[in-house]
mmCIF file with all atom_site columns, C-alpha atoms in Angstrom:
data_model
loop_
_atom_site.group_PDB
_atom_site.id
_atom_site.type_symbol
_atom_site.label_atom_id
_atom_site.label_alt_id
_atom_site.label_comp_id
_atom_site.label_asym_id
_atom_site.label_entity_id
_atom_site.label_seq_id
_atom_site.pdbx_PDB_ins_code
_atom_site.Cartn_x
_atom_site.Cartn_y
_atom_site.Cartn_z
_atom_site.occupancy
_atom_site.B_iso_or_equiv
_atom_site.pdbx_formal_charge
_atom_site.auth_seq_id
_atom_site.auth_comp_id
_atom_site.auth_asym_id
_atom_site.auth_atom_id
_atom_site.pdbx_PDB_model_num
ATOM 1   C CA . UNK A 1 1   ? 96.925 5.652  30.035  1.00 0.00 ? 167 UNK A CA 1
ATOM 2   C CA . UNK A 1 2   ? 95.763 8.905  31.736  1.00 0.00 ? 168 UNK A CA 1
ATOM 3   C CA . UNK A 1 3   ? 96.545 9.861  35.300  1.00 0.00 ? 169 UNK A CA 1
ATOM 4   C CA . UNK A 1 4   ? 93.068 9.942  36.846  1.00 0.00 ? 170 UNK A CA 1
ATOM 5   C CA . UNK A 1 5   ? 92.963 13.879 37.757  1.00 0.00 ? 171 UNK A CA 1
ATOM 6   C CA . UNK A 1 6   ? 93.846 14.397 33.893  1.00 0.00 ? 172 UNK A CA 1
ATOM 7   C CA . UNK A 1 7   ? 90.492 12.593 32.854  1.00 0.00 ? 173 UNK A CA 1
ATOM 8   C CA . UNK A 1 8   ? 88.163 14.615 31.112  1.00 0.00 ? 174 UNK A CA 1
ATOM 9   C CA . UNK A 1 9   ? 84.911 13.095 32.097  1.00 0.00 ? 175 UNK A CA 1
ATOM 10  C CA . UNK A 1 10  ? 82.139 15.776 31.920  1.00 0.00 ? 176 UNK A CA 1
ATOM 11  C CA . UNK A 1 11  ? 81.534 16.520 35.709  1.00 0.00 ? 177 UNK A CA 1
ATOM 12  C CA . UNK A 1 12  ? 83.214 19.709 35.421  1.00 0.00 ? 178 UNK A CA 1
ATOM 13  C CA . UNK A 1 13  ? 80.592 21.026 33.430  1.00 0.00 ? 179 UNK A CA 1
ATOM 14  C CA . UNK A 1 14  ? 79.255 23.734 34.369  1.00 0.00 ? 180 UNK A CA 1
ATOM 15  C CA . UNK A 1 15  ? 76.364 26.124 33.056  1.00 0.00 ? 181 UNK A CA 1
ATOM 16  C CA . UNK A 1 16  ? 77.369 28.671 30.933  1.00 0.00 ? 182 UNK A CA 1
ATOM 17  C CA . UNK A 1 17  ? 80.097 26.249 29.239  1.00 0.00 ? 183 UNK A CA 1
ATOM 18  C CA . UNK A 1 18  ? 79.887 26.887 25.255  1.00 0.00 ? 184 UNK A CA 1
ATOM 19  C CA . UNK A 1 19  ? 79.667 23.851 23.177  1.00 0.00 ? 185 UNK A CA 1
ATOM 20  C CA . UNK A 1 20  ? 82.201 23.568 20.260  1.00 0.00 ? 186 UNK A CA 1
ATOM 21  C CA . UNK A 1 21  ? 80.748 21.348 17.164  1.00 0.00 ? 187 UNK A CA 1
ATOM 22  C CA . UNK A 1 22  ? 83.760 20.409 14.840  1.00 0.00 ? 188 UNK A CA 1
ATOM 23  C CA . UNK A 1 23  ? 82.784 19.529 11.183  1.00 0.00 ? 189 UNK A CA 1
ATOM 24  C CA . UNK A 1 24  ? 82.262 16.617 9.703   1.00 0.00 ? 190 UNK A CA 1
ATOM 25  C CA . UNK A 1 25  ? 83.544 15.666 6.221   1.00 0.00 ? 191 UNK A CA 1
ATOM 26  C CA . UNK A 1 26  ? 80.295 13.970 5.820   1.00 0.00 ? 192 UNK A CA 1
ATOM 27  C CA . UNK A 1 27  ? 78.409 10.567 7.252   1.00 0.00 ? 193 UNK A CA 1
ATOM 28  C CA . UNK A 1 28  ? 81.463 9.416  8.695   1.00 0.00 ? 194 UNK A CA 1
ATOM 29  C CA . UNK A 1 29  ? 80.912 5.686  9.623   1.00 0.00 ? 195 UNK A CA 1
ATOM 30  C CA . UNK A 1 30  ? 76.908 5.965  10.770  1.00 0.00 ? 196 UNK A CA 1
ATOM 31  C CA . UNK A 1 31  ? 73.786 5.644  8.806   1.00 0.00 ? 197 UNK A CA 1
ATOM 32  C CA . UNK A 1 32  ? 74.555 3.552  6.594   1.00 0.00 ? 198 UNK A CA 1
ATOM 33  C CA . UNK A 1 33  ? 72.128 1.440  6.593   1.00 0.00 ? 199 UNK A CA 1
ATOM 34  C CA . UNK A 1 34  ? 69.492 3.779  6.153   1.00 0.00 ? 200 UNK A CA 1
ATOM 35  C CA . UNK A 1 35  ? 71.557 5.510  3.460   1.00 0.00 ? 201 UNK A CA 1
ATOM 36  C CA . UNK A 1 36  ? 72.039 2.483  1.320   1.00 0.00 ? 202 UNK A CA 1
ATOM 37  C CA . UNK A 1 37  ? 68.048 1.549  1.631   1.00 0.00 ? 203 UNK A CA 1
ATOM 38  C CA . UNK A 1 38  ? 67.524 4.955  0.871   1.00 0.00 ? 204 UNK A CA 1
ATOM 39  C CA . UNK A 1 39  ? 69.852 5.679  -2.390  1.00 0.00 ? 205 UNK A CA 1
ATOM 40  C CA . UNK A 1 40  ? 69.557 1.569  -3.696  1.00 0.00 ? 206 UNK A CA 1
ATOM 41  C CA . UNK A 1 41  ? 66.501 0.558  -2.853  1.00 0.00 ? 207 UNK A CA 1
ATOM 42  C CA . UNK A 1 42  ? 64.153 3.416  -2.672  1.00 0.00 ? 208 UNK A CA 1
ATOM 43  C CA . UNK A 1 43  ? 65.906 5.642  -5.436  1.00 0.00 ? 209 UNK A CA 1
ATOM 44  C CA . UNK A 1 44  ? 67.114 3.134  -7.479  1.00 0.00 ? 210 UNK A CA 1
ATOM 45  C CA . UNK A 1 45  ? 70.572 5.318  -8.169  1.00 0.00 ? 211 UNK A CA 1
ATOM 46  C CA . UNK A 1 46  ? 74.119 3.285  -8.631  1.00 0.00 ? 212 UNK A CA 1
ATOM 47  C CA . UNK A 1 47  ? 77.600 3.951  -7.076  1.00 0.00 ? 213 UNK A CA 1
ATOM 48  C CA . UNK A 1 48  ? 78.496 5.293  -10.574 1.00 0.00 ? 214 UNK A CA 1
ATOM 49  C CA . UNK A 1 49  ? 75.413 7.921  -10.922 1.00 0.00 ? 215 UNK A CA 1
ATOM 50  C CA . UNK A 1 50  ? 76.288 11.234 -11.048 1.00 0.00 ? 216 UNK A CA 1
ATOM 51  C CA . UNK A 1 51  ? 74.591 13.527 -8.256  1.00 0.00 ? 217 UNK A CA 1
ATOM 52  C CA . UNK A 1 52  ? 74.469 17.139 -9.614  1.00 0.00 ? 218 UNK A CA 1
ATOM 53  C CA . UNK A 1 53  ? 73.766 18.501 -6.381  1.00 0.00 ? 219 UNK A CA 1
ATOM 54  C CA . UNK A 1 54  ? 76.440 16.782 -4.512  1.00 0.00 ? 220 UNK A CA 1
ATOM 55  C CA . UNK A 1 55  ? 78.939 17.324 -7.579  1.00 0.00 ? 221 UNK A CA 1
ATOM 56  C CA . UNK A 1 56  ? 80.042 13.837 -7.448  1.00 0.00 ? 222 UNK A CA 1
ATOM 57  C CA . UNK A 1 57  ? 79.523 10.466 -7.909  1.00 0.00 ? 223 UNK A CA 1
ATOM 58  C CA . UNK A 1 58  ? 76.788 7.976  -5.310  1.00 0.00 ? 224 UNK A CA 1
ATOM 59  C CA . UNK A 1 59  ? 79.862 6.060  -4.885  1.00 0.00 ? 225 UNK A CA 1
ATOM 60  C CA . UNK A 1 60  ? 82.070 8.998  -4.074  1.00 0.00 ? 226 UNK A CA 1
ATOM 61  C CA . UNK A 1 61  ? 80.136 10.913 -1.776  1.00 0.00 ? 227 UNK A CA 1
ATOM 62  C CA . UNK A 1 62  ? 79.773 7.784  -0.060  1.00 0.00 ? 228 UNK A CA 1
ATOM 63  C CA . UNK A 1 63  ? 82.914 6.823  0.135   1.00 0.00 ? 229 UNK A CA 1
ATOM 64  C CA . UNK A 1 64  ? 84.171 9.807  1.616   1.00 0.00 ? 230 UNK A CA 1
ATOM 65  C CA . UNK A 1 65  ? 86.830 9.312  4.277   1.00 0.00 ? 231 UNK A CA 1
ATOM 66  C CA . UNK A 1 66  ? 85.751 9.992  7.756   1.00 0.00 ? 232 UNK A CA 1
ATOM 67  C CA . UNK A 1 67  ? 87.835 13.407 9.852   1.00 0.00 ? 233 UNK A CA 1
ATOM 68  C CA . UNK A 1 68  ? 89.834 12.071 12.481  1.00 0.00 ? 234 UNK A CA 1
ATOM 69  C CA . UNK A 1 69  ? 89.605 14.667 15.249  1.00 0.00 ? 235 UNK A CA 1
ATOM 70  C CA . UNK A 1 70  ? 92.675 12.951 17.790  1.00 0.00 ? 236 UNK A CA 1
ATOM 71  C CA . UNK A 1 71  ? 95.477 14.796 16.434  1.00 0.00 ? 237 UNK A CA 1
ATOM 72  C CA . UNK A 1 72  ? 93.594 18.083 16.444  1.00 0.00 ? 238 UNK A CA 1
ATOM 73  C CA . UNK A 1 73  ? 91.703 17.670 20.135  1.00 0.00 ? 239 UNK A CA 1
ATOM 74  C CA . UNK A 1 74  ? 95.526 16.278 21.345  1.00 0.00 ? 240 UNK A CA 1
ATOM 75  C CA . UNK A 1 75  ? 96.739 19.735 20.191  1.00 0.00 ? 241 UNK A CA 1
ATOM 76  C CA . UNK A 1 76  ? 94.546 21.192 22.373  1.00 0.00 ? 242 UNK A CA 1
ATOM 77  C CA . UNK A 1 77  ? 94.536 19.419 25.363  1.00 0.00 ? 243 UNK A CA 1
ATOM 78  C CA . UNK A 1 78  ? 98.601 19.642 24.964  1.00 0.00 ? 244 UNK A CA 1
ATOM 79  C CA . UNK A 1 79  ? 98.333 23.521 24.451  1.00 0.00 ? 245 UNK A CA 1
ATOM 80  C CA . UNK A 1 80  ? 96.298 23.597 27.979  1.00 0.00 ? 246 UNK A CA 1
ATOM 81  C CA . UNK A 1 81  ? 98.211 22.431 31.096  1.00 0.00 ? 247 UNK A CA 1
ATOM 82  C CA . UNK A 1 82  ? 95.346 22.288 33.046  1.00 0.00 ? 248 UNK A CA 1
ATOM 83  C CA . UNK A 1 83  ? 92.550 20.542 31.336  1.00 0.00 ? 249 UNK A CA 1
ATOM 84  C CA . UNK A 1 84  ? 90.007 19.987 33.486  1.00 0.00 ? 250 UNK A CA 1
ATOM 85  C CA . UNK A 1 85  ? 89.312 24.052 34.006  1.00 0.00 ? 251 UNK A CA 1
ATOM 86  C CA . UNK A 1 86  ? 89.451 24.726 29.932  1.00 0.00 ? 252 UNK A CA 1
ATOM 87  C CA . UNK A 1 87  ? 87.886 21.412 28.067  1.00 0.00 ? 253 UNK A CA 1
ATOM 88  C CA . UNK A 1 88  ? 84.872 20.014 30.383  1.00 0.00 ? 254 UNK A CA 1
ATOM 89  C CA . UNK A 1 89  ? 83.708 17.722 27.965  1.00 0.00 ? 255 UNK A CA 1
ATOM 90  C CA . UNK A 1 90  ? 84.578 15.677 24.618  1.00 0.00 ? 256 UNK A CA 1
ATOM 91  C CA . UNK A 1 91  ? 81.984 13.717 22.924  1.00 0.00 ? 257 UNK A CA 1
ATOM 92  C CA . UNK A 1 92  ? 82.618 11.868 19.598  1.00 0.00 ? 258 UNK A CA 1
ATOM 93  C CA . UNK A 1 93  ? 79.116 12.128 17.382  1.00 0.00 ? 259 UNK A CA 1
ATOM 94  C CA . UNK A 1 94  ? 78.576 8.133  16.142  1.00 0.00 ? 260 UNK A CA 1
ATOM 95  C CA . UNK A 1 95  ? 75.149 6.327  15.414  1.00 0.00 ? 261 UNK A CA 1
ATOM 96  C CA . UNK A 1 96  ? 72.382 8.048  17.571  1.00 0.00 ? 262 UNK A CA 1
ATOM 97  C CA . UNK A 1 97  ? 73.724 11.786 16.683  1.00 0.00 ? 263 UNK A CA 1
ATOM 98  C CA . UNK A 1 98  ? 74.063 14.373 18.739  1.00 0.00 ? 264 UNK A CA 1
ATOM 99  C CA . UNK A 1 99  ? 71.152 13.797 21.106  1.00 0.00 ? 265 UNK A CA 1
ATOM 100 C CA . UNK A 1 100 ? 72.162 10.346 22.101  1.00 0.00 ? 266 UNK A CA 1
ATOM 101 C CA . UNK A 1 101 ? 76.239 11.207 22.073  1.00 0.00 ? 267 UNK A CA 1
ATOM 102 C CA . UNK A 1 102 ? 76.461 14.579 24.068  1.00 0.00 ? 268 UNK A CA 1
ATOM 103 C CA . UNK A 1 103 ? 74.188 13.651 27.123  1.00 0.00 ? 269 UNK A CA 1
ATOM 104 C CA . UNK A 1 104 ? 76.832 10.895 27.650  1.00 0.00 ? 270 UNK A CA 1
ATOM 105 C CA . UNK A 1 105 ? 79.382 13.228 28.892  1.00 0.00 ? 271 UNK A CA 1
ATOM 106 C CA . UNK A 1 106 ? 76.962 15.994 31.053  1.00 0.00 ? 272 UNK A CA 1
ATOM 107 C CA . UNK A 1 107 ? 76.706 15.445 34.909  1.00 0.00 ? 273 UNK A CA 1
ATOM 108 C CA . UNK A 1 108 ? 73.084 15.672 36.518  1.00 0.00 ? 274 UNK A CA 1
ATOM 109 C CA . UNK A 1 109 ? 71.275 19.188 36.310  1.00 0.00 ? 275 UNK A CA 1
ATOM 110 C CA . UNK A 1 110 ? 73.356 20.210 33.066  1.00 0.00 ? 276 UNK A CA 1
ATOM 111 C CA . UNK A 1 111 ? 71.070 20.342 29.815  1.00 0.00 ? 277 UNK A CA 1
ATOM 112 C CA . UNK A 1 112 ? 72.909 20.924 26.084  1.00 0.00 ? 278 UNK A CA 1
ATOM 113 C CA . UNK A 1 113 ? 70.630 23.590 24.094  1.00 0.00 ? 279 UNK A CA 1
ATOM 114 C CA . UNK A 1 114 ? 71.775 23.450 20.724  1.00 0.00 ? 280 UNK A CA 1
ATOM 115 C CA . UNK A 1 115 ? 71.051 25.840 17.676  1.00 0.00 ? 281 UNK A CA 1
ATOM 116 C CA . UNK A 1 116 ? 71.366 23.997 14.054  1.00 0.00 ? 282 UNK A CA 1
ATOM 117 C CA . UNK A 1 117 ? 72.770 26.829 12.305  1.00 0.00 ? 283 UNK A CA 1
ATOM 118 C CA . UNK A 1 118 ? 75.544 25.675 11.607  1.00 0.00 ? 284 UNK A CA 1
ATOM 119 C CA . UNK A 1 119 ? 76.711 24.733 7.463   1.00 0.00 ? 285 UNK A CA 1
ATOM 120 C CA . UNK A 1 120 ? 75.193 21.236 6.817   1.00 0.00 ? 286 UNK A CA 1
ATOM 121 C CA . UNK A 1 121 ? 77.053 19.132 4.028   1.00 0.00 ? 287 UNK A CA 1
ATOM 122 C CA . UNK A 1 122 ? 74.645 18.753 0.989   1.00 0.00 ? 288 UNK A CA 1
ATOM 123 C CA . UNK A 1 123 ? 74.761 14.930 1.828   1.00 0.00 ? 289 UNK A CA 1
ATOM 124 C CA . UNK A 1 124 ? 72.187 15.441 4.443   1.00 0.00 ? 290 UNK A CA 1
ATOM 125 C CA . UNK A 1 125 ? 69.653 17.177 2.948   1.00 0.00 ? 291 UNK A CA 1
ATOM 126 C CA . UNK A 1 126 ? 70.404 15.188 -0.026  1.00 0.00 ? 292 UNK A CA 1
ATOM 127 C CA . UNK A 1 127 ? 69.503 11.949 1.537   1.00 0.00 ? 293 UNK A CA 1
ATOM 128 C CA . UNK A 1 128 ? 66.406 13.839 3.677   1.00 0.00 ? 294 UNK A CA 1
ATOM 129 C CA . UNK A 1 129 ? 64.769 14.791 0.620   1.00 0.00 ? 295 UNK A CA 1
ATOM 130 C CA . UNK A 1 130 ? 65.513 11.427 -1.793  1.00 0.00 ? 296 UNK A CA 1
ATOM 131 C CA . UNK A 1 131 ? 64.015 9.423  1.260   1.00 0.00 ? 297 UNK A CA 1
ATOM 132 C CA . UNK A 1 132 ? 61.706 11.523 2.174   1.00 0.00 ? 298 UNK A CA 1
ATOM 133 C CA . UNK A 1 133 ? 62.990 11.797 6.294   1.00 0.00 ? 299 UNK A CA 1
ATOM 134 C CA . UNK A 1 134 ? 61.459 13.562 8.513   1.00 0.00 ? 300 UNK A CA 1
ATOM 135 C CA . UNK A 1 135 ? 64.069 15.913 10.467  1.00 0.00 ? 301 UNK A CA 1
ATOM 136 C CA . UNK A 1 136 ? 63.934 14.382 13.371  1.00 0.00 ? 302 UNK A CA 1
ATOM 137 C CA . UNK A 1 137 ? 65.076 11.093 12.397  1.00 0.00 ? 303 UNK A CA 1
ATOM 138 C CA . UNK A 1 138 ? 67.865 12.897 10.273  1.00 0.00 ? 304 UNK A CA 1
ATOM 139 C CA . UNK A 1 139 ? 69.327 13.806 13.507  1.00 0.00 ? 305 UNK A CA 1
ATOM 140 C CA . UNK A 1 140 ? 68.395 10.653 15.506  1.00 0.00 ? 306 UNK A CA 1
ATOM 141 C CA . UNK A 1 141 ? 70.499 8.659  12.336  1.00 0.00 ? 307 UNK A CA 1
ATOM 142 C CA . UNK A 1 142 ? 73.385 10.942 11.009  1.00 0.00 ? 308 UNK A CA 1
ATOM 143 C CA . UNK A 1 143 ? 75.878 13.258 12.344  1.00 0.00 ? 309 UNK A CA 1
ATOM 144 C CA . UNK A 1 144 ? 74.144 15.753 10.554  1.00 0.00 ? 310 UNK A CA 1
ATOM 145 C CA . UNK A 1 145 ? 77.731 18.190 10.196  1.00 0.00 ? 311 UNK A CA 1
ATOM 146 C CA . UNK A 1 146 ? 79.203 17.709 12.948  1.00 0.00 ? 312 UNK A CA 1
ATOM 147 C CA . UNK A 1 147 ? 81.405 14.943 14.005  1.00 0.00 ? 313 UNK A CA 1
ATOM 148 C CA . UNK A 1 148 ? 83.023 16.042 17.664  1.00 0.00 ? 314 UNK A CA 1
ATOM 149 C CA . UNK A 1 149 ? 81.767 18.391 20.239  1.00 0.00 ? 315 UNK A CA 1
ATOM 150 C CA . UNK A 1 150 ? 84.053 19.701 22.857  1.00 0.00 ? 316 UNK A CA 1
ATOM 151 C CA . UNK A 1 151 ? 82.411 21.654 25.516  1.00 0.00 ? 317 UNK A CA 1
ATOM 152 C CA . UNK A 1 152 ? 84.689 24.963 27.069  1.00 0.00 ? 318 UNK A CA 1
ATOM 153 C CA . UNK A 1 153 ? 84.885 27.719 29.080  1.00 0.00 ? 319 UNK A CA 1
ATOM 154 C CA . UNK A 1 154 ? 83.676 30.521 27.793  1.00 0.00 ? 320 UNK A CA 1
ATOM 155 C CA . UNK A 1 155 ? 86.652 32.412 28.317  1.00 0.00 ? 321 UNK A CA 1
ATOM 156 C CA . UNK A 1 156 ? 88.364 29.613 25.929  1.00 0.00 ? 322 UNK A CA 1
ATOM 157 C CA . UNK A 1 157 ? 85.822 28.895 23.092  1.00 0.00 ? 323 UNK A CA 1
ATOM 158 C CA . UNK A 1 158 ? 87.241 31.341 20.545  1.00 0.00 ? 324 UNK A CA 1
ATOM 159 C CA . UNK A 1 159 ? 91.133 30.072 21.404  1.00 0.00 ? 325 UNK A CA 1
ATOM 160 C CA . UNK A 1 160 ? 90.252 26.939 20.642  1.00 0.00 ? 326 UNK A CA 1
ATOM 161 C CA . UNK A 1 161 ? 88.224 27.464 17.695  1.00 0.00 ? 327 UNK A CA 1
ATOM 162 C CA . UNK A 1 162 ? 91.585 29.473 16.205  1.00 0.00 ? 328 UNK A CA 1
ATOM 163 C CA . UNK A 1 163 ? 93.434 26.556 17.088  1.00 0.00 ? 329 UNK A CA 1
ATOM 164 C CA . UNK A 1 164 ? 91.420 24.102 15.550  1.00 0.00 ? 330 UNK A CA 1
ATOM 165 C CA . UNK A 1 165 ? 91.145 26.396 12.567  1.00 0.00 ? 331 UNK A CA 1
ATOM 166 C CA . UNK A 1 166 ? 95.039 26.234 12.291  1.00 0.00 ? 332 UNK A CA 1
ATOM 167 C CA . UNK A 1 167 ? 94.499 22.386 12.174  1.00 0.00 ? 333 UNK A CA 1
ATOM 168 C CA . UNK A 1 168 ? 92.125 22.970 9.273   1.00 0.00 ? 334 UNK A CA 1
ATOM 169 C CA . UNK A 1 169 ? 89.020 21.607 11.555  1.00 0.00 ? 335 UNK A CA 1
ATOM 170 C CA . UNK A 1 170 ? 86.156 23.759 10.491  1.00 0.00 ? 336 UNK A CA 1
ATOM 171 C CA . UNK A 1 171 ? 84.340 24.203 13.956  1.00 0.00 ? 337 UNK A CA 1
ATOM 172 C CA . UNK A 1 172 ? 81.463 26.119 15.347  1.00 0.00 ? 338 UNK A CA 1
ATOM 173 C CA . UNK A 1 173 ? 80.029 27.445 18.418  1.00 0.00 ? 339 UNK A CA 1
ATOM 174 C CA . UNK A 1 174 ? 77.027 25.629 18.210  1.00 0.00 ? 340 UNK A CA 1
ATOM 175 C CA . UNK A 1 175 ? 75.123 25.931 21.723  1.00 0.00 ? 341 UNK A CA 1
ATOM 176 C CA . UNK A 1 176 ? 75.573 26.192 25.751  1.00 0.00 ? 342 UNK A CA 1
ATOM 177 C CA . UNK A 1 177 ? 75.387 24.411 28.740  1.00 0.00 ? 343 UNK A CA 1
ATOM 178 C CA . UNK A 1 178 ? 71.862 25.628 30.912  1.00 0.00 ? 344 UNK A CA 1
ATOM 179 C CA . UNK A 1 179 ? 70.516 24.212 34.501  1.00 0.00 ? 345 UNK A CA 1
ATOM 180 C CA . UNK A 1 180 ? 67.867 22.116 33.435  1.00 0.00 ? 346 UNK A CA 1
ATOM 181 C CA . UNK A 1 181 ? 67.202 17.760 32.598  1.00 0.00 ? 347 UNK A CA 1
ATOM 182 C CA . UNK A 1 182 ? 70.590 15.930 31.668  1.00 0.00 ? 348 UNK A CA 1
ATOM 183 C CA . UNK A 1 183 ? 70.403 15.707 28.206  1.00 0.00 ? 349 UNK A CA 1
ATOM 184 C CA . UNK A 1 184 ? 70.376 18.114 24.641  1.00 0.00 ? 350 UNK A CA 1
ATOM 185 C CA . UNK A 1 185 ? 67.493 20.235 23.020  1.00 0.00 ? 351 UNK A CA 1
ATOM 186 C CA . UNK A 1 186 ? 67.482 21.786 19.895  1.00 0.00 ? 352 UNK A CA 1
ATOM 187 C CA . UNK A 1 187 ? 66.481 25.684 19.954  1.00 0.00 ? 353 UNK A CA 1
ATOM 188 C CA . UNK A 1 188 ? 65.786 27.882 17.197  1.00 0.00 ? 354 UNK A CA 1
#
C-alpha cells in the first residue's frame, strides 16, 4: 500500500532526467525460449557442456539466479523523503527488453535515448553468435545487461549510483530523457 502522492508513476518525467540501468546477473527469467531452441536444438550443446567463453557449464550459466533489485531501489526511495522530485521513473526490464519496458513508465512528449555502452554479460553475445541473431532481436528478446532502470534528476544520478554501488548493484548511466515520441531509441 502506497499513499497516492508517494506513487512513482513516470509523469514527473521530465527532459533532461538521466536514466540509471542497473545490471543484470544475466537472462534473468526472459528468453528462454529462444535460448533453449537456440543452445538444444540449433547447437546441439547439453546442460553439462562446458562453455569456454562463458567459463562455465550450459546448465550453469543458465541457471543463474536472477538480481532482485527491491531491497536496493527500497534503500533509495527510503534515503529520499521526497520521491517524486528525485526518482521519476522505475521500470523493471522483463520479456520485450528495454524498448517495450521503459516507454511504459514515460508520460506523452518524453522519448528515452539510450547508448549501449554499457558491459554486456558474455551470455548475450554468446547466444547472438551460436544462433546467429540479429541485434535487434537480441534486444527485442533479452535484457541484454540490464535488469532495472530508474530514471533521476540529474542533480541525483551519481548519489544514487554510490548508493546502489554500496548495495553491490553494478549500475550505469545509460541515457536521458529528450522532447520527442513516447518511447526509447538507441543512439550511438
Amino acid at each position: 500500500v502506497v499513499e497516492r502522492e508517494h506513487i512513482i508513476n513516470g509523469r514527473g518525467i521530465q527532459v533532461g532526467d538521466v536514466v540509471l540501468g542497473l545490471a543484470s546477473t544475466g537472462l534473468h527469467s526472459n528468453g528462454y525460449s529462444l535460448a533453449r531452441k537456440v543452445v538444444f536444438d540449433h547447437a546441439g550443446l547439453k546442460a553439462s557442456d562446458f562453455v569456454p567463453e562463458l567459463g562455465r557449464t550450459v546448465g550453469e550459466e543458465l541457471l543463474e539466479p536472477t538480481r532482485i533489485y527491491v531491497r536496493s531501489i527500497k534503500n533509495i526511495l527510503r534515503h529520499y523523503p521526497v520521491k517524486r522530485r528525485v526518482i521519476r521513473g522505475l521500470a523493471h526490464i522483463t520479456g520485450e527488453g528495454l524498448e517495450g519496458n521503459v516507454p511504459r513508465v514515460l508520460p506523452p512528449g518524453r522519448r528515452v535515448f539510450i547508448r549501449k555502452d554499457w558491459p554486456m554479460p558474455p551470455v548475450f553475445g554468446w547466444l547472438q553468435r551460436l544462433g546467429g541473431i540479429d541485434e535487434a532481436e537480441m534486444f527485442r528478446v533479452f535484457n541484454m545487461g540490464i535488469g532495472f532502470v530508474v530514471i533521476v534528476g540529474r542533480y541525483y544520478a551519481e548519489s544514487i549510483q554510490r548508493q546502489l554501488l554500496e548495495d553491490r548493484v553494478p549500475t550505469f548511466v545509460i541515457g536521458e530523457v529528450r522532447a520527442g515520441e513516447q518511447g526509447v531509441e538507441f543512439v550511438t
